[in-house]
């Protein structure tokens, strides 16, 4: 669901007022049953999905029903029959994802390299039906469905699942479109026992996470977005600066969505996985991937890397590189995302073989080794974001050539970089970057103090109220779409 659109909140209110009125009357006359809460949650989630995209809802509903029927059938079978059903279902789910997300890429960008005429005729025909845009949430709910199939197959307890519980597991409105990608063991028990829990504690906790998410998205990410210049290729300072701005924007944009989802779930008494753990405090790429997009990282670890590797541990480096390349491809059907995934896979391999000697050298020979490790890690992430943000491969190559050209770092280019912003733009950008730095500093302090949560300081009562007030005052006039909606 797009929390930045007014229609989401309007539809949520329009559904909630009559539903909770009926619920209150039913409870007053002792006619309401606890299971009605689950039905109401399912109706709310599906209603919001229909509002987001009717055409995409049809695809989602067909997948949901198909998966539910086959999972129930799988749970009634044993041995090779159950395995065949699980394998077929996973293959079909991935095939649907590939159809909508990757078929144009394979025809135009892969076959097009070998047979240019095929790509030209394909484009002339307008591609395949339904390819105007990727259906909202397809990548996320597909992965959640696949995980549910695998976890249900490997579970020792083959209990039947109810249709309403499965609908709520797959379509829970705060997280269905952009995660977190929840797992059966953590999330399904909450869904099975779901009851609306409107308590003061839940409201307070939900409001704190919601305030943080709103601030990150509407004040930080959306005010940074207009200053990211994709066209600049010759000025190394501006290329680095745009990559740095994008590094901040993608974090505040995606974390903002995830924290809003946490807050909305808290309101109704559900606990979602915290999808970000202050990733920009990391002192190694390995640590970065333990903190960034946690549910996706663990999904690829458990359902791609470990099954591929199996008992062949000597091939672990190769499968690690392959897994990260595939995770890059998951983010988008374009060469730059494949390069981005391969880049991070390569960094992890370098860390695997050279990390300990390097950190030993830094710790013994240099001042402030932890700070140096953080600088190198954050710099590597910024360079990686250049791959992520630049979908034009030819322009990406030009930018990389600029970054390694000493002449591109001239004093004249520094002056040109400063003069590229007007007085008002410089003021807005400076204020936004100051607030962003303060947020990141509070994350660093929480990690340094080893608090219970990396966001303890940012979700404390007075800070969260201040963030909500700043959101009202400083929110961008034209909110941008959430970046991960494109994936």
CSV table of N, CA, C and O in Angstrom, one decimal, residues 336-422:
chain,number,residue,atom,x,y,z
A,336,UNK,N,22.2,-2.9,-14.6
A,336,UNK,CA,22.8,-2.3,-13.4
A,336,UNK,C,22.6,-2.9,-12.1
A,336,UNK,O,23.4,-3.0,-11.2
A,337,UNK,N,21.4,-3.6,-12.0
A,337,UNK,CA,21.1,-4.3,-10.7
A,337,UNK,C,21.9,-5.5,-10.6
A,337,UNK,O,22.3,-5.9,-9.5
A,338,UNK,N,22.1,-6.2,-11.8
A,338,UNK,CA,23.0,-7.4,-11.7
A,338,UNK,C,24.4,-7.0,-11.3
A,338,UNK,O,25.0,-7.7,-10.5
A,339,UNK,N,24.9,-5.9,-11.9
A,339,UNK,CA,26.2,-5.4,-11.5
A,339,UNK,C,26.3,-5.0,-10.1
A,339,UNK,O,27.3,-5.3,-9.4
A,340,UNK,N,25.2,-4.4,-9.6
A,340,UNK,CA,25.2,-4.0,-8.2
A,340,UNK,C,25.2,-5.2,-7.2
A,340,UNK,O,26.0,-5.3,-6.3
A,341,UNK,N,24.5,-6.3,-7.6
A,341,UNK,CA,24.5,-7.5,-6.8
A,341,UNK,C,25.9,-8.2,-6.8
A,341,UNK,O,26.4,-8.6,-5.8
A,342,UNK,N,26.5,-8.2,-8.1
A,342,UNK,CA,27.8,-8.8,-8.2
A,342,UNK,C,28.9,-8.0,-7.5
A,342,UNK,O,29.8,-8.6,-6.9
A,343,UNK,N,28.7,-6.7,-7.5
A,343,UNK,CA,29.6,-5.8,-6.8
A,343,UNK,C,29.7,-6.1,-5.3
A,343,UNK,O,30.7,-6.3,-4.7
A,344,UNK,N,28.5,-6.3,-4.7
A,344,UNK,CA,28.4,-6.6,-3.2
A,344,UNK,C,28.9,-8.0,-3.0
A,344,UNK,O,29.5,-8.3,-1.9
A,345,UNK,N,28.6,-8.9,-3.9
A,345,UNK,CA,29.1,-10.3,-3.7
A,345,UNK,C,30.6,-10.3,-3.7
A,345,UNK,O,31.3,-11.0,-2.9
A,346,UNK,N,31.2,-9.5,-4.7
A,346,UNK,CA,32.7,-9.4,-4.7
A,346,UNK,C,33.3,-8.8,-3.5
A,346,UNK,O,34.3,-9.2,-3.0
A,347,UNK,N,32.6,-7.8,-2.9
A,347,UNK,CA,33.1,-7.1,-1.7
A,347,UNK,C,33.1,-8.1,-0.6
A,347,UNK,O,34.0,-8.2,0.3
A,348,UNK,N,32.1,-9.0,-0.5
A,348,UNK,CA,32.0,-10.0,0.6
A,348,UNK,C,33.1,-11.0,0.4
A,348,UNK,O,33.7,-11.5,1.4
A,349,UNK,N,33.5,-11.4,-0.8
A,349,UNK,CA,34.6,-12.3,-1.0
A,349,UNK,C,35.9,-11.7,-0.7
A,349,UNK,O,36.8,-12.3,-0.1
A,350,UNK,N,36.1,-10.4,-1.0
A,350,UNK,CA,37.3,-9.7,-0.6
A,350,UNK,C,37.4,-9.7,0.9
A,350,UNK,O,38.5,-9.9,1.5
A,351,UNK,N,36.3,-9.4,1.6
A,351,UNK,CA,36.3,-9.4,3.1
A,351,UNK,C,36.6,-10.7,3.6
A,351,UNK,O,37.3,-10.9,4.6
A,352,UNK,N,36.1,-11.8,3.0
A,352,UNK,CA,36.3,-13.1,3.5
A,352,UNK,C,37.7,-13.5,3.5
A,352,UNK,O,38.2,-14.2,4.4
A,353,UNK,N,38.5,-13.1,2.4
A,353,UNK,CA,39.9,-13.6,2.3
A,353,UNK,C,40.9,-12.6,2.8
A,353,UNK,O,42.0,-12.9,3.2
A,354,UNK,N,40.5,-11.3,2.7
A,354,UNK,CA,41.5,-10.3,3.1
A,354,UNK,C,41.1,-9.5,4.3
A,354,UNK,O,41.8,-8.6,4.8
A,355,UNK,N,39.9,-9.7,4.8
A,355,UNK,CA,39.4,-8.9,5.9
A,355,UNK,C,40.2,-9.0,7.2
A,355,UNK,O,40.6,-7.9,7.8
A,356,UNK,N,40.5,-10.2,7.7
A,356,UNK,CA,41.2,-10.3,9.0
A,356,UNK,C,42.6,-9.7,8.9
A,356,UNK,O,42.9,-8.9,9.8
A,357,UNK,N,43.4,-10.0,7.9
A,357,UNK,CA,44.7,-9.3,7.8
A,357,UNK,C,44.6,-7.8,7.8
A,357,UNK,O,45.4,-7.1,8.4
A,358,UNK,N,43.6,-7.3,7.0
A,358,UNK,CA,43.5,-5.9,6.8
A,358,UNK,C,43.1,-5.2,8.2
A,358,UNK,O,43.7,-4.2,8.6
A,359,UNK,N,42.1,-5.8,8.8
A,359,UNK,CA,41.6,-5.2,10.1
A,359,UNK,C,42.7,-5.3,11.2
A,359,UNK,O,42.8,-4.5,12.1
A,360,UNK,N,43.5,-6.4,11.1
A,360,UNK,CA,44.6,-6.5,12.0
A,360,UNK,C,45.7,-5.4,11.8
A,360,UNK,O,46.2,-4.8,12.8
A,361,UNK,N,45.9,-5.2,10.5
A,361,UNK,CA,46.9,-4.1,10.2
A,361,UNK,C,46.4,-2.7,10.6
A,361,UNK,O,47.1,-1.9,11.2
A,362,UNK,N,45.1,-2.5,10.3
A,362,UNK,CA,44.5,-1.2,10.7
A,362,UNK,C,44.5,-1.0,12.2
A,362,UNK,O,44.8,0.1,12.7
A,363,UNK,N,44.2,-2.1,12.9
A,363,UNK,CA,44.1,-2.0,14.4
A,363,UNK,C,45.4,-1.7,15.0
A,363,UNK,O,45.5,-1.1,16.1
A,364,UNK,N,46.5,-2.2,14.4
A,364,UNK,CA,47.8,-2.1,15.0
A,364,UNK,C,48.6,-0.8,14.5
A,364,UNK,O,49.4,-0.3,15.3
A,365,UNK,N,48.3,-0.4,13.3
A,365,UNK,CA,49.2,0.6,12.7
A,365,UNK,C,48.5,2.0,12.6
A,365,UNK,O,49.2,3.0,12.6
A,366,UNK,N,47.2,2.0,12.6
A,366,UNK,CA,46.5,3.3,12.4
A,366,UNK,C,45.7,3.8,13.5
A,366,UNK,O,45.2,3.0,14.4
A,367,UNK,N,45.4,5.1,13.6
A,367,UNK,CA,44.6,5.7,14.6
A,367,UNK,C,43.1,5.5,14.3
A,367,UNK,O,42.7,5.6,13.2
A,368,UNK,N,42.3,5.3,15.4
A,368,UNK,CA,40.9,5.2,15.2
A,368,UNK,C,40.5,4.1,14.2
A,368,UNK,O,39.8,4.4,13.2
A,369,UNK,N,40.9,2.8,14.4
A,369,UNK,CA,40.6,1.8,13.4
A,369,UNK,C,39.1,1.6,13.2
A,369,UNK,O,38.7,1.3,12.0
A,370,UNK,N,38.2,1.7,14.2
A,370,UNK,CA,36.8,1.5,14.0
A,370,UNK,C,36.2,2.6,13.0
A,370,UNK,O,35.4,2.3,12.2
A,371,UNK,N,36.7,3.8,13.2
A,371,UNK,CA,36.3,4.9,12.3
A,371,UNK,C,36.7,4.7,10.9
A,371,UNK,O,35.9,4.9,10.0
A,372,UNK,N,37.9,4.2,10.7
A,372,UNK,CA,38.4,3.9,9.4
A,372,UNK,C,37.6,2.8,8.7
A,372,UNK,O,37.3,2.9,7.5
A,373,UNK,N,37.3,1.8,9.5
A,373,UNK,CA,36.5,0.7,9.0
A,373,UNK,C,35.1,1.2,8.6
A,373,UNK,O,34.6,0.8,7.5
A,374,UNK,N,34.6,2.1,9.4
A,374,UNK,CA,33.3,2.6,9.0
A,374,UNK,C,33.3,3.4,7.8
A,374,UNK,O,32.4,3.3,6.9
A,375,UNK,N,34.3,4.3,7.6
A,375,UNK,CA,34.5,5.1,6.5
A,375,UNK,C,34.6,4.3,5.2
A,375,UNK,O,34.0,4.5,4.2
A,376,UNK,N,35.5,3.2,5.3
A,376,UNK,CA,35.6,2.4,4.1
A,376,UNK,C,34.3,1.6,3.7
A,376,UNK,O,34.0,1.5,2.5
A,377,UNK,N,33.6,1.2,4.7
A,377,UNK,CA,32.4,0.5,4.5
A,377,UNK,C,31.3,1.4,3.9
A,377,UNK,O,30.7,1.1,2.9
A,378,UNK,N,31.2,2.6,4.5
A,378,UNK,CA,30.2,3.5,4.0
A,378,UNK,C,30.5,4.0,2.6
A,378,UNK,O,29.7,4.2,1.7
A,379,UNK,N,31.8,4.2,2.3
A,379,UNK,CA,32.3,4.6,1.0
A,379,UNK,C,32.0,3.5,0.0
A,379,UNK,O,31.6,3.8,-1.2
A,380,UNK,N,32.1,2.3,0.4
A,380,UNK,CA,31.8,1.2,-0.5
A,380,UNK,C,30.3,1.1,-0.8
A,380,UNK,O,29.9,0.8,-2.0
A,381,UNK,N,29.5,1.4,0.2
A,381,UNK,CA,28.1,1.4,0.0
A,381,UNK,C,27.7,2.5,-1.0
A,381,UNK,O,26.8,2.4,-1.9
A,382,UNK,N,28.3,3.7,-0.8
A,382,UNK,CA,28.0,4.8,-1.7
A,382,UNK,C,28.3,4.5,-3.2
A,382,UNK,O,27.6,4.8,-4.1
A,383,UNK,N,29.5,3.9,-3.4
A,383,UNK,CA,29.9,3.5,-4.7
A,383,UNK,C,28.9,2.5,-5.3
A,383,UNK,O,28.5,2.5,-6.4
A,384,UNK,N,28.5,1.5,-4.4
A,384,UNK,CA,27.5,0.6,-4.8
A,384,UNK,C,26.2,1.2,-5.2
A,384,UNK,O,25.5,0.8,-6.2
A,385,UNK,N,25.8,2.3,-4.5
A,385,UNK,CA,24.5,3.0,-4.9
A,385,UNK,C,24.6,3.6,-6.2
A,385,UNK,O,23.6,3.9,-6.9
A,386,UNK,N,25.8,3.9,-6.7
A,386,UNK,CA,26.0,4.5,-8.1
A,386,UNK,C,25.5,3.4,-9.1
A,386,UNK,O,24.8,3.8,-10.1
A,387,UNK,N,25.8,2.2,-8.8
A,387,UNK,CA,25.3,1.1,-9.7
A,387,UNK,C,23.8,1.0,-9.6
A,387,UNK,O,23.1,0.8,-10.6
A,388,UNK,N,23.3,1.1,-8.4
A,388,UNK,CA,21.9,0.9,-8.1
A,388,UNK,C,21.0,2.0,-8.8
A,388,UNK,O,20.0,1.7,-9.4
A,389,UNK,N,21.5,3.2,-8.7
A,389,UNK,CA,20.6,4.4,-9.1
A,389,UNK,C,20.7,4.6,-10.6
A,389,UNK,O,19.8,5.2,-11.2
A,390,UNK,N,21.8,4.2,-11.3
A,390,UNK,CA,22.0,4.5,-12.7
A,390,UNK,C,21.6,3.3,-13.6
A,390,UNK,O,22.3,2.3,-13.7
A,391,UNK,N,20.3,3.4,-14.1
A,391,UNK,CA,19.8,2.3,-15.0
A,391,UNK,C,20.4,2.3,-16.4
A,391,UNK,O,20.3,1.3,-17.1
A,392,UNK,N,21.0,3.5,-16.8
A,392,UNK,CA,21.6,3.6,-18.1
A,392,UNK,C,23.0,3.1,-18.0
A,392,UNK,O,23.9,3.7,-17.5
A,393,UNK,N,23.3,1.9,-18.6
A,393,UNK,CA,24.6,1.3,-18.4
A,393,UNK,C,25.7,2.1,-19.1
A,393,UNK,O,26.8,2.2,-18.6
A,394,UNK,N,25.4,2.7,-20.2
A,394,UNK,CA,26.4,3.5,-20.9
A,394,UNK,C,26.8,4.7,-20.1
A,394,UNK,O,28.0,5.1,-20.0
A,395,UNK,N,25.8,5.3,-19.5
A,395,UNK,CA,26.0,6.5,-18.7
A,395,UNK,C,26.8,6.1,-17.4
A,395,UNK,O,27.6,6.8,-16.9
A,396,UNK,N,26.4,4.9,-16.9
A,396,UNK,CA,27.1,4.4,-15.7
A,396,UNK,C,28.6,4.2,-16.0
A,396,UNK,O,29.5,4.5,-15.2
A,397,UNK,N,28.9,3.6,-17.2
A,397,UNK,CA,30.3,3.4,-17.5
A,397,UNK,C,31.1,4.7,-17.6
A,397,UNK,O,32.2,4.8,-17.2
A,398,UNK,N,30.4,5.8,-18.2
A,398,UNK,CA,31.0,7.1,-18.3
A,398,UNK,C,31.3,7.6,-16.9
A,398,UNK,O,32.4,8.2,-16.6
A,399,UNK,N,30.4,7.5,-16.0
A,399,UNK,CA,30.6,8.0,-14.6
A,399,UNK,C,31.7,7.2,-13.9
A,399,UNK,O,32.5,7.9,-13.2
A,400,UNK,N,31.8,5.9,-14.1
A,400,UNK,CA,32.9,5.2,-13.5
A,400,UNK,C,34.2,5.6,-14.1
A,400,UNK,O,35.2,5.7,-13.3
A,401,UNK,N,34.2,5.9,-15.3
A,401,UNK,CA,35.5,6.4,-16.0
A,401,UNK,C,35.8,7.8,-15.4
A,401,UNK,O,37.0,8.1,-15.1
A,402,UNK,N,34.8,8.6,-15.1
A,402,UNK,CA,35.1,9.9,-14.5
A,402,UNK,C,35.6,9.8,-13.1
A,402,UNK,O,36.6,10.6,-12.8
A,403,UNK,N,35.1,8.9,-12.4
A,403,UNK,CA,35.6,8.7,-11.0
A,403,UNK,C,37.1,8.3,-10.9
A,403,UNK,O,37.7,8.6,-9.8
A,404,UNK,N,37.6,7.7,-11.9
A,404,UNK,CA,39.0,7.2,-11.8
A,404,UNK,C,39.9,8.2,-12.6
A,404,UNK,O,41.1,7.9,-12.8
A,405,UNK,N,39.3,9.3,-13.1
A,405,UNK,CA,40.1,10.3,-13.9
A,405,UNK,C,40.5,11.4,-13.0
A,405,UNK,O,39.7,12.2,-12.5
A,406,UNK,N,41.8,11.6,-12.7
A,406,UNK,CA,42.3,12.7,-11.8
A,406,UNK,C,41.8,14.1,-12.2
A,406,UNK,O,41.5,14.9,-11.4
A,407,UNK,N,41.7,14.3,-13.5
A,407,UNK,CA,41.3,15.6,-14.0
A,407,UNK,C,39.9,16.0,-13.6
A,407,UNK,O,39.5,17.2,-13.6
A,408,UNK,N,39.1,15.0,-13.4
A,408,UNK,CA,37.7,15.3,-13.0
A,408,UNK,C,37.5,15.8,-11.6
A,408,UNK,O,36.4,16.2,-11.2
A,409,UNK,N,38.6,15.8,-10.9
A,409,UNK,CA,38.6,16.3,-9.5
A,409,UNK,C,39.2,17.7,-9.4
A,409,UNK,O,39.8,18.1,-8.3
A,410,UNK,N,39.2,18.5,-10.4
A,410,UNK,CA,39.8,19.8,-10.5
A,410,UNK,C,39.1,20.8,-9.6
A,410,UNK,O,38.0,20.6,-9.2
A,411,UNK,N,39.8,21.9,-9.2
A,411,UNK,CA,39.2,22.9,-8.4
A,411,UNK,C,38.1,23.6,-9.2
A,411,UNK,O,37.1,24.1,-8.5
A,412,UNK,N,38.2,23.7,-10.5
A,412,UNK,CA,37.1,24.3,-11.3
A,412,UNK,C,35.8,23.5,-11.1
A,412,UNK,O,34.7,24.0,-11.0
A,413,UNK,N,36.0,22.1,-11.0
A,413,UNK,CA,34.8,21.3,-10.9
A,413,UNK,C,34.2,21.4,-9.5
A,413,UNK,O,33.0,21.3,-9.3
A,414,UNK,N,35.0,21.7,-8.5
A,414,UNK,CA,34.5,22.0,-7.1
A,414,UNK,C,33.6,23.3,-7.2
A,414,UNK,O,32.5,23.3,-6.6
A,415,UNK,N,34.1,24.3,-7.8
A,415,UNK,CA,33.4,25.6,-7.9
A,415,UNK,C,32.1,25.3,-8.7
A,415,UNK,O,31.0,25.9,-8.4
A,416,UNK,N,32.2,24.5,-9.8
A,416,UNK,CA,31.0,24.2,-10.6
A,416,UNK,C,29.9,23.5,-9.8
A,416,UNK,O,28.7,23.7,-9.9
A,417,UNK,N,30.4,22.6,-8.9
A,417,UNK,CA,29.5,21.8,-8.0
A,417,UNK,C,28.7,22.7,-7.1
A,417,UNK,O,27.5,22.6,-6.9
A,418,UNK,N,29.5,23.7,-6.5
A,418,UNK,CA,28.8,24.6,-5.5
A,418,UNK,C,27.8,25.5,-6.2
A,418,UNK,O,26.8,25.8,-5.7
A,419,UNK,N,28.2,25.9,-7.4
A,419,UNK,CA,27.4,26.9,-8.2
A,419,UNK,C,26.2,26.2,-8.8
A,419,UNK,O,25.3,26.9,-9.4
A,420,UNK,N,26.1,24.9,-8.8
A,420,UNK,CA,25.0,24.2,-9.4
A,420,UNK,C,23.7,24.3,-8.6
A,420,UNK,O,22.6,24.0,-9.1
A,421,UNK,N,23.7,24.8,-7.4
A,421,UNK,CA,22.6,25.0,-6.6
A,421,UNK,C,22.3,26.5,-6.3
A,421,UNK,O,23.2,27.2,-6.0
A,422,UNK,N,21.0,26.9,-6.4
A,422,UNK,CA,20.6,28.2,-6.1
A,422,UNK,C,20.7,28.4,-4.6
A,422,UNK,O,20.9,27.5,-3.8
